PDB file of C-alpha atoms in Angstrom:
ATOM      1  CA  MET A 282      45.537  78.668  59.983  1.00 51.00           C
ATOM      2  CA  ALA A 283      47.628  75.584  60.341  1.00 55.00           C
ATOM      3  CA  VAL A 284      50.932  77.969  58.486  1.00 50.00           C
ATOM      4  CA  ARG A 285      50.055  80.799  60.503  1.00 54.00           C
ATOM      5  CA  LYS A 286      50.130  79.587  64.202  1.00 57.00           C
ATOM      6  CA  GLU A 287      53.195  77.437  62.600  1.00 56.00           C
ATOM      7  CA  ILE A 288      54.961  81.047  61.247  1.00 54.00           C
ATOM      8  CA  TRP A 289      53.373  82.569  65.070  1.00 59.00           C
ATOM      9  CA  LEU A 290      55.401  80.044  67.304  1.00 59.00           C
ATOM     10  CA  VAL A 291      58.253  80.083  65.314  1.00 54.00           C
ATOM     11  CA  PHE A 292      58.885  83.386  65.541  1.00 56.00           C
ATOM     12  CA  ARG A 293      57.415  83.389  68.944  1.00 62.00           C
ATOM     13  CA  THR A 294      60.398  80.747  69.762  1.00 61.00           C
ATOM     14  CA  MET A 295      63.180  83.176  68.140  1.00 58.00           C
ATOM     15  CA  HIS A 296      61.616  85.858  70.426  1.00 58.00           C
ATOM     16  CA  LYS A 297      62.529  84.156  73.386  1.00 63.00           C
ATOM     17  CA  ASP A 298      65.563  82.444  72.516  1.00 59.00           C
ATOM     18  CA  PHE A 299      66.991  85.966  71.392  1.00 57.00           C
ATOM     19  CA  ARG A 300      65.948  87.232  74.583  1.00 63.00           C
ATOM     20  CA  LYS A 301      67.660  84.229  76.911  1.00 64.00           C
ATOM     21  CA  GLY A 302      71.235  85.127  74.641  1.00 57.00           C
ATOM     22  CA  LEU A 303      70.563  88.789  75.512  1.00 60.00           C
ATOM     23  CA  LYS A 304      70.194  88.624  79.248  1.00 66.00           C
ATOM     24  CA  GLN A 305      72.980  85.142  79.438  1.00 62.00           C
ATOM     25  CA  VAL A 306      75.722  87.810  77.578  1.00 59.00           C
ATOM     26  CA  ARG A 307      73.943  91.157  79.737  1.00 65.00           C
ATOM     27  CA  THR A 308      75.100  88.892  82.537  1.00 68.00           C
ATOM     28  CA  GLY A 309      77.742  87.440  81.150  1.00 60.00           C
ATOM     29  CA  VAL A 310      78.966  91.500  81.116  1.00 61.00           C
ATOM     30  CA  THR A 311      77.640  92.039  84.356  1.00 67.00           C
ATOM     31  CA  ASN A 312      79.839  89.025  85.392  1.00 64.00           C
ATOM     32  CA  THR A 313      83.146  91.190  84.404  1.00 60.00           C
ATOM     33  CA  GLN A 314      82.284  94.467  85.407  1.00 65.00           C
ATOM     34  CA  ARG A 315      81.733  92.685  88.815  1.00 67.00           C
ATOM     35  CA  GLN A 316      85.060  91.545  88.953  1.00 61.00           C
ATOM     36  CA  ILE A 317      86.443  94.653  87.570  1.00 60.00           C
ATOM     37  CA  ASP A 318      84.938  96.746  90.028  1.00 64.00           C
ATOM     38  CA  ARG A 319      86.628  94.080  92.539  1.00 63.00           C
ATOM     39  CA  MET A 320      89.884  94.124  91.352  1.00 60.00           C
ATOM     40  CA  ARG A 321      90.194  97.636  91.870  1.00 62.00           C
ATOM     41  CA  LYS A 322      91.026  98.244  95.473  1.00 62.00           C
ATOM     42  CA  PRO A 323      93.675  95.420  95.614  1.00 60.00           C
ATOM     43  CA  LEU A 324      95.174  96.484  92.434  1.00 58.00           C
ATOM     44  CA  LYS A 325      95.288 100.668  93.584  1.00 63.00           C
ATOM     45  CA  LYS A 326      96.717  98.963  97.083  1.00 61.00           C
ATOM     46  CA  LEU A 327      99.257  96.511  95.184  1.00 59.00           C
ATOM     47  CA  GLY A 328     100.241  99.344  93.175  1.00 60.00           C
ATOM     48  CA  ALA A 329     101.072 101.514  96.212  1.00 62.00           C
ATOM     49  CA  THR A 330     102.778  98.536  98.798  1.00 59.00           C
ATOM     50  CA  MET A 331     105.192  97.870  94.922  1.00 57.00           C
ATOM     51  CA  GLY A 332     105.327 102.400  94.206  1.00 59.00           C
ATOM     52  CA  PHE A 333     106.508 102.196  98.644  1.00 58.00           C
ATOM     53  CA  GLN A 334     109.144  99.049  97.586  1.00 55.00           C
ATOM     54  CA  ALA A 335     110.170 100.866  94.476  1.00 54.00           C
ATOM     55  CA  ARG A 336     111.631 103.814  96.030  1.00 58.00           C
ATOM     56  CA  GLN A 337     112.785 101.341  98.969  1.00 57.00           C
ATOM     57  CA  PHE A 338     116.424 100.435  98.369  1.00 56.00           C
ATOM     58  CA  GLN A 339     118.408  97.848 101.002  1.00 57.00           C
ATOM     59  CA  MET A 340     120.940 100.520 101.846  1.00 60.00           C
ATOM     60  CA  TRP A 341     121.962  98.395 104.870  1.00 57.00           C
ATOM     61  CA  ALA A 342     122.834  95.159 103.211  1.00 61.00           C
ATOM     62  CA  LEU A 343     124.545  97.626 100.582  1.00 65.00           C
ATOM     63  CA  GLY A 344     126.569  99.726 103.426  1.00 62.00           C
ATOM     64  CA  ILE A 345     127.342  95.993 105.422  1.00 65.00           C
ATOM     65  CA  MET A 346     128.884  94.742 102.075  1.00 69.00           C
ATOM     66  CA  PHE A 347     131.082  97.452 101.305  1.00 69.00           C
ATOM     67  CA  PHE A 348     131.445  97.802 105.327  1.00 67.00           C
ATOM     68  CA  GLY A 349     133.229  94.348 105.289  1.00 69.00           C
ATOM     69  CA  MET A 350     134.912  94.703 101.769  1.00 74.00           C
ATOM     70  CA  GLN A 351     137.183  97.328 103.119  1.00 70.00           C
ATOM     71  CA  ILE A 352     137.420  95.446 106.241  1.00 73.00           C
ATOM     72  CA  MET A 353     138.245  92.300 104.089  1.00 76.00           C
ATOM     73  CA  ARG A 354     141.078  93.855 102.202  1.00 76.00           C
ATOM     74  CA  THR A 355     142.417  95.594 104.655  1.00 74.00           C
ATOM     75  CA  PHE A 356     143.245  93.195 106.952  1.00 75.00           C
ATOM     76  CA  THR A 357     144.040  90.980 103.631  1.00 76.00           C
ATOM     77  CA  ARG A 358     146.316  93.384 102.511  1.00 77.00           C
ATOM     78  CA  ILE A 359     148.148  93.495 106.083  1.00 73.00           C
ATOM     79  CA  ALA A 360     148.308  89.895 106.068  1.00 68.00           C
ATOM     80  CA  LYS A 361     150.145  89.352 102.521  1.00 71.00           C
ATOM     81  CA  SER A 362     152.887  92.293 102.752  1.00 72.00           C
ATOM     82  CA  SER A 363     154.139  91.706 106.524  1.00 67.00           C
ATOM     83  CA  PHE A 364     154.490  87.897 104.885  1.00 61.00           C
ATOM     84  CA  GLU A 365     155.957  88.993 102.143  1.00 65.00           C
ATOM     85  CA  SER A 366     158.498  91.250 104.754  1.00 66.00           C
ATOM     86  CA  PHE A 367     158.759  88.647 106.825  1.00 60.00           C
ATOM     87  CA  ASN A 368     160.082  86.257 103.827  1.00 58.00           C
ATOM     88  CA  LYS A 369     162.218  89.042 102.735  1.00 64.00           C
ATOM     89  CA  ILE A 370     163.870  90.225 105.989  1.00 60.00           C
ATOM     90  CA  MET A 371     164.650  86.786 106.379  1.00 56.00           C
ATOM     91  CA  GLY A 372     166.168  86.177 102.719  1.00 54.00           C
ATOM     92  CA  GLU A 373     168.354  89.143 103.050  1.00 53.00           C
ATOM     93  CA  SER A 374     169.366  88.268 106.790  1.00 51.00           C
ATOM     94  CA  LEU A 375     168.756  91.739 107.601  1.00 50.00           C
ATOM     95  CA  THR A 376     169.697  91.285 111.237  1.00 51.00           C
ATOM     96  CA  THR A 377     171.933  94.937 112.832  1.00 51.00           C
ATOM     97  CA  ALA A 378     169.855  98.505 113.288  1.00 47.00           C
ATOM     98  CA  ARG A 379     173.021  99.505 110.745  1.00 49.00           C
ATOM     99  CA  GLU A 380     171.330  97.759 107.914  1.00 57.00           C
ATOM    100  CA  ALA A 381     168.004  99.299 108.755  1.00 55.00           C
ATOM    101  CA  MET A 382     169.355 102.461 108.980  1.00 51.00           C
ATOM    102  CA  MET A 383     170.755 101.748 105.013  1.00 55.00           C
ATOM    103  CA  GLY A 384     168.068 100.602 104.002  1.00 58.00           C
ATOM    104  CA  LEU A 385     166.089 103.332 105.878  1.00 55.00           C
ATOM    105  CA  ALA A 386     168.236 105.426 104.339  1.00 56.00           C
ATOM    106  CA  ALA A 387     167.896 104.302 100.314  1.00 58.00           C
ATOM    107  CA  SER A 388     164.496 104.633 100.804  1.00 61.00           C
ATOM    108  CA  THR A 389     164.830 107.992 101.678  1.00 57.00           C
ATOM    109  CA  GLU A 390     167.107 108.620  98.851  1.00 57.00           C
ATOM    110  CA  MET A 391     164.460 106.667  96.311  1.00 57.00           C
ATOM    111  CA  LEU A 392     162.003 108.773  97.804  1.00 53.00           C
ATOM    112  CA  LYS A 393     163.275 111.967  96.914  1.00 53.00           C
ATOM    113  CA  PHE A 394     163.748 111.068  93.736  1.00 58.00           C
ATOM    114  CA  SER A 395     160.630 110.381  93.040  1.00 59.00           C
ATOM    115  CA  ILE A 396     158.486 113.214  94.469  1.00 54.00           C
ATOM    116  CA  GLY A 397     160.893 115.592  94.726  1.00 56.00           C
ATOM    117  CA  SER A 398     162.553 116.516  97.453  1.00 59.00           C
ATOM    118  CA  ALA A 399     160.810 119.053  99.655  1.00 60.00           C
ATOM    119  CA  ILE A 400     158.651 116.238 100.658  1.00 58.00           C
ATOM    120  CA  ALA A 401     161.251 114.184 101.128  1.00 58.00           C
ATOM    121  CA  SER A 402     163.242 116.887 103.298  1.00 64.00           C
ATOM    122  CA  SER A 403     159.723 117.648 105.487  1.00 65.00           C
ATOM    123  CA  LEU A 404     159.712 113.898 106.614  1.00 62.00           C
ATOM    124  CA  GLU A 405     163.116 113.738 107.687  1.00 66.00           C
ATOM    125  CA  PRO A 406     163.135 114.454 110.638  1.00 69.00           C
ATOM    126  CA  MET A 407     160.019 112.819 111.716  1.00 70.00           C
ATOM    127  CA  VAL A 408     162.256 109.674 110.244  1.00 67.00           C
ATOM    128  CA  PRO A 409     163.368 109.083 114.218  1.00 73.00           C
ATOM    129  CA  VAL A 410     159.382 109.279 115.321  1.00 72.00           C
ATOM    130  CA  LEU A 411     158.525 106.567 112.531  1.00 70.00           C
ATOM    131  CA  LEU A 412     161.526 104.782 113.723  1.00 72.00           C
ATOM    132  CA  ASP A 413     160.886 104.391 117.106  1.00 75.00           C
ATOM    133  CA  ILE A 414     156.918 104.088 116.212  1.00 75.00           C
ATOM    134  CA  MET A 415     157.591 101.020 113.926  1.00 75.00           C
ATOM    135  CA  GLU A 416     160.311  99.407 116.637  1.00 78.00           C
ATOM    136  CA  ARG A 417     157.373  99.513 119.507  1.00 79.00           C
ATOM    137  CA  ILE A 418     155.156  98.099 116.965  1.00 76.00           C
ATOM    138  CA  LYS A 419     157.216  95.218 115.996  1.00 76.00           C
ATOM    139  CA  ASP A 420     158.704  94.156 119.688  1.00 78.00           C
ATOM    140  CA  TRP A 421     154.715  94.375 120.335  1.00 78.00           C
ATOM    141  CA  VAL A 422     153.684  91.669 117.987  1.00 76.00           C
ATOM    142  CA  GLN A 423     157.006  89.933 118.743  1.00 77.00           C
ATOM    143  CA  GLN A 424     155.950  89.319 122.335  1.00 80.00           C
ATOM    144  CA  ASN A 425     151.988  88.992 120.980  1.00 80.00           C
ATOM    145  CA  GLU A 426     152.903  86.803 118.198  1.00 77.00           C
ATOM    146  CA  GLY A 427     149.499  85.017 118.001  1.00 77.00           C
ATOM    147  CA  LEU A 428     147.246  87.493 119.204  1.00 78.00           C
ATOM    148  CA  THR A 429     148.340  89.383 116.324  1.00 74.00           C
ATOM    149  CA  ALA A 430     148.283  86.508 113.816  1.00 76.00           C
ATOM    150  CA  SER A 431     144.615  86.227 115.326  1.00 77.00           C
ATOM    151  CA  LEU A 432     143.807  89.573 114.684  1.00 77.00           C
ATOM    152  CA  ILE A 433     144.654  89.501 111.014  1.00 78.00           C
ATOM    153  CA  LEU A 434     143.201  86.803 110.369  1.00 79.00           C
ATOM    154  CA  GLY A 435     140.163  86.954 112.393  1.00 78.00           C
ATOM    155  CA  GLY A 436     139.723  90.620 111.249  1.00 76.00           C
ATOM    156  CA  ALA A 437     139.923  88.810 107.067  1.00 77.00           C
ATOM    157  CA  GLY A 438     137.322  86.457 108.170  1.00 78.00           C
ATOM    158  CA  LEU A 439     135.035  88.206 108.976  1.00 78.00           C
ATOM    159  CA  GLY A 440     135.323  90.634 106.826  1.00 75.00           C
ATOM    160  CA  THR A 441     134.739  87.883 104.441  1.00 78.00           C
ATOM    161  CA  PHE A 442     131.874  87.023 106.734  1.00 79.00           C
ATOM    162  CA  MET A 443     130.326  90.670 105.998  1.00 77.00           C
ATOM    163  CA  PHE A 444     130.782  90.888 102.600  1.00 74.00           C
ATOM    164  CA  ILE A 445     129.323  87.799 101.388  1.00 77.00           C
ATOM    165  CA  GLY A 446     126.497  88.700 103.712  1.00 76.00           C
ATOM    166  CA  GLY A 447     125.684  92.117 102.420  1.00 72.00           C
ATOM    167  CA  GLN A 448     126.519  90.256  98.948  1.00 72.00           C
ATOM    168  CA  LEU A 449     123.486  87.350  99.898  1.00 75.00           C
ATOM    169  CA  ALA A 450     121.336  89.679 101.574  1.00 74.00           C
ATOM    170  CA  LEU A 451     120.684  91.342  98.577  1.00 70.00           C
ATOM    171  CA  PHE A 452     120.089  88.727  96.457  1.00 70.00           C
ATOM    172  CA  LEU A 453     118.171  86.901  98.309  1.00 73.00           C
ATOM    173  CA  SER A 454     116.066  90.720  98.528  1.00 69.00           C
ATOM    174  CA  SER A 455     116.134  91.325  94.612  1.00 64.00           C
ATOM    175  CA  LEU A 456     115.063  87.099  94.498  1.00 66.00           C
ATOM    176  CA  THR A 457     111.970  88.320  96.930  1.00 70.00           C
ATOM    177  CA  GLN A 458     110.717  91.147  94.907  1.00 65.00           C
ATOM    178  CA  LEU A 459     111.261  89.536  91.988  1.00 64.00           C
ATOM    179  CA  TRP A 460     109.417  86.574  92.693  1.00 69.00           C
ATOM    180  CA  ILE A 461     106.590  89.132  94.168  1.00 66.00           C
ATOM    181  CA  MET A 462     106.054  90.980  91.297  1.00 62.00           C
ATOM    182  CA  TRP A 463     106.040  87.642  88.889  1.00 65.00           C
ATOM    183  CA  GLY A 464     102.907  86.749  91.417  1.00 62.00           C
ATOM    184  CA  ILE A 465     101.856  89.817  91.217  1.00 60.00           C
ATOM    185  CA  SER A 466     101.827  89.495  87.637  1.00 58.00           C
ATOM    186  CA  ILE A 467     100.324  86.678  86.897  1.00 61.00           C
ATOM    187  CA  LYS A 468      97.132  87.302  89.179  1.00 61.00           C
ATOM    188  CA  LEU A 469      96.134  90.081  86.997  1.00 59.00           C
ATOM    189  CA  ILE A 470      96.815  88.190  83.600  1.00 58.00           C
ATOM    190  CA  ALA A 471      94.129  86.046  85.474  1.00 60.00           C
ATOM    191  CA  LYS A 472      92.225  88.440  86.791  1.00 59.00           C
ATOM    192  CA  PHE A 473      91.971  90.499  83.169  1.00 56.00           C
ATOM    193  CA  LEU A 474      91.325  86.413  81.938  1.00 59.00           C
ATOM    194  CA  MET A 475      89.056  85.547  83.671  1.00 63.00           C
ATOM    195  CA  PRO A 476      85.879  88.157  82.540  1.00 59.00           C
ATOM    196  CA  LEU A 477      87.077  87.973  79.202  1.00 57.00           C
ATOM    197  CA  PHE A 478      86.333  84.646  79.477  1.00 62.00           C
ATOM    198  CA  ALA A 479      83.211  85.352  80.660  1.00 60.00           C
ATOM    199  CA  ILE A 480      82.697  87.232  78.033  1.00 58.00           C
ATOM    200  CA  ILE A 481      83.525  85.296  75.290  1.00 59.00           C
ATOM    201  CA  ASP A 482      81.403  82.322  76.841  1.00 62.00           C
ATOM    202  CA  GLY A 483      78.508  84.600  77.169  1.00 57.00           C
ATOM    203  CA  ILE A 484      78.995  86.048  73.525  1.00 56.00           C
ATOM    204  CA  LYS A 485      79.030  82.135  72.416  1.00 60.00           C
ATOM    205  CA  ASP A 486      76.122  80.938  73.753  1.00 58.00           C
ATOM    206  CA  MET A 487      74.173  83.889  72.019  1.00 55.00           C
ATOM    207  CA  ILE A 488      75.634  83.028  68.942  1.00 53.00           C
ATOM    208  CA  VAL A 489      74.723  79.091  69.438  1.00 56.00           C
ATOM    209  CA  HIS A 490      71.003  81.198  69.909  1.00 54.00           C
ATOM    210  CA  TRP A 491      71.087  82.806  67.333  1.00 53.00           C
ATOM    211  CA  GLY A 492      71.840  80.063  65.293  1.00 52.00           C
ATOM    212  CA  ASN A 493      69.189  77.906  66.025  1.00 53.00           C
ATOM    213  CA  SER A 494      66.977  80.941  65.788  1.00 52.00           C
ATOM    214  CA  THR A 495      68.148  81.310  62.641  1.00 52.00           C
ATOM    215  CA  LYS A 496      67.672  77.179  61.562  1.00 55.00           C
ATOM    216  CA  ASP A 497      63.806  78.053  63.099  1.00 57.00           C
ATOM    217  CA  VAL A 498      63.492  81.151  60.868  1.00 56.00           C
ATOM    218  CA  VAL A 499      64.501  79.553  57.589  1.00 56.00           C
ATOM    219  CA  GLY A 500      62.403  76.586  58.565  1.00 59.00           C
ATOM    220  CA  GLY A 501      59.541  78.745  58.792  1.00 60.00           C
ATOM    221  CA  ILE A 502      59.569  80.887  55.864  1.00 61.00           C
ATOM    222  CA  ILE A 503      59.994  77.388  53.630  1.00 62.00           C
ATOM    223  CA  LYS A 504      56.817  76.529  55.562  1.00 62.00           C
ATOM    224  CA  VAL A 505      55.580  79.911  54.717  1.00 63.00           C
ATOM    225  CA  ILE A 506      56.588  79.557  50.863  1.00 66.00           C
ATOM    226  CA  MET A 507      55.086  75.721  50.777  1.00 65.00           C
ATOM    227  CA  GLY A 508      52.019  76.696  52.448  1.00 64.00           C
ATOM    228  CA  LEU A 509      51.596  79.933  49.836  1.00 66.00           C
ATOM    229  CA  VAL A 510      52.636  77.190  46.788  1.00 66.00           C
ATOM    230  CA  ALA A 511      49.588  74.564  48.052  1.00 64.00           C
ATOM    231  CA  ILE A 512      47.230  77.649  47.885  1.00 63.00           C
ATOM    232  CA  PHE A 513      47.924  78.813  44.424  1.00 63.00           C
ATOM    233  CA  ALA A 514      48.473  74.718  43.990  1.00 62.00           C
ATOM    234  CA  ILE A 515      44.625  74.313  44.578  1.00 58.00           C
ATOM    235  CA  MET A 516      43.378  77.394  43.135  1.00 59.00           C
ATOM    236  CA  ALA A 517      44.795  76.335  40.164  1.00 59.00           C
ATOM    237  CA  GLY A 518      43.148  72.424  40.331  1.00 59.00           C
ATOM    238  CA  ALA A 519      45.332  70.843  41.992  1.00 59.00           C
ATOM    239  CA  PRO A 520      44.288  67.654  43.967  1.00 61.00           C
ATOM    240  CA  VAL A 521      43.456  69.574  47.822  1.00 54.00           C
ATOM    241  CA  MET A 522      44.760  65.880  49.273  1.00 57.00           C
ATOM    242  CA  LEU A 523      47.577  65.466  47.415  1.00 59.00           C
ATOM    243  CA  VAL A 524      48.557  69.004  47.805  1.00 59.00           C
ATOM    244  CA  ALA A 525      47.906  68.729  51.376  1.00 61.00           C
ATOM    245  CA  ALA A 526      49.651  65.352  51.914  1.00 61.00           C
ATOM    246  CA  ILE A 527      53.127  66.362  49.982  1.00 66.00           C
ATOM    247  CA  ILE A 528      52.266  70.021  52.412  1.00 63.00           C
ATOM    248  CA  ALA A 529      52.535  67.900  55.410  1.00 63.00           C
ATOM    249  CA  ALA A 530      55.997  65.592  54.262  1.00 64.00           C
ATOM    250  CA  GLY A 531      57.970  68.739  53.441  1.00 65.00           C
ATOM    251  CA  ILE A 532      56.871  69.860  56.947  1.00 63.00           C
ATOM    252  CA  LEU A 533      57.994  67.163  58.722  1.00 61.00           C
ATOM    253  CA  ILE A 534      61.129  67.004  56.575  1.00 62.00           C
ATOM    254  CA  ILE A 535      61.646  70.506  57.721  1.00 59.00           C
ATOM    255  CA  ASP A 536      61.527  69.743  61.020  1.00 60.00           C
ATOM    256  CA  ALA A 537      64.133  67.096  61.130  1.00 58.00           C
ATOM    257  CA  ILE A 538      66.828  69.228  59.370  1.00 54.00           C
ATOM    258  CA  VAL A 539      66.149  72.150  61.849  1.00 51.00           C
ATOM    259  CA  LYS A 540      66.105  69.604  64.850  1.00 55.00           C
TER     260      LYS A 540
END
């Protein structure tokens, strides 16, 4: 009778531990589902935002950069060619109109040789006009040397500033988008790992409870076997007190091992 009661207690404990383990697993799965449901809305909103940002291009910064680059190149080229022309003219001492005309004639002949007599011939009637324009520009520059230098150097500086500013804007925009993507990735990984850890923790608790229940089951089976052996021993004529003492000692040992 005592053995049956012990076996019943063992199985009842095992059943309670098993239900407790399943409950913990179910709680972990429920928490995981809740976290996933909570994650859907921000993920959807985040995906829409990232999709919109991916379709956008910082055209304003690119436009400023290339416009500034063009300004920089134009004024830098003017400054460079003007300086080279100044050195050339001063080195060769071309100060008379006759020498200028000779230079222009030589340039015209080279132009005819290079691109054909038809184009050069069409340009010949425009030489006086071009000379007049160049003379007026030269006079204005000589009368406003400081202003001319300021305009050229200021234009080159403005173009450089706009070019560098556009590049910096593109770099900062790209860096910001990269930082946002990294932050989003880390958050997504964390949100997916938390439910996974909850599931793993629930499975671990269930295994622990199942392990305890398994030990109880093994102990109960051994006790049942010992009880059956004791019954057969008594039926075979063994002393009842001796058999009872052996069984009691075995139960104590089994309980100590299981615990």
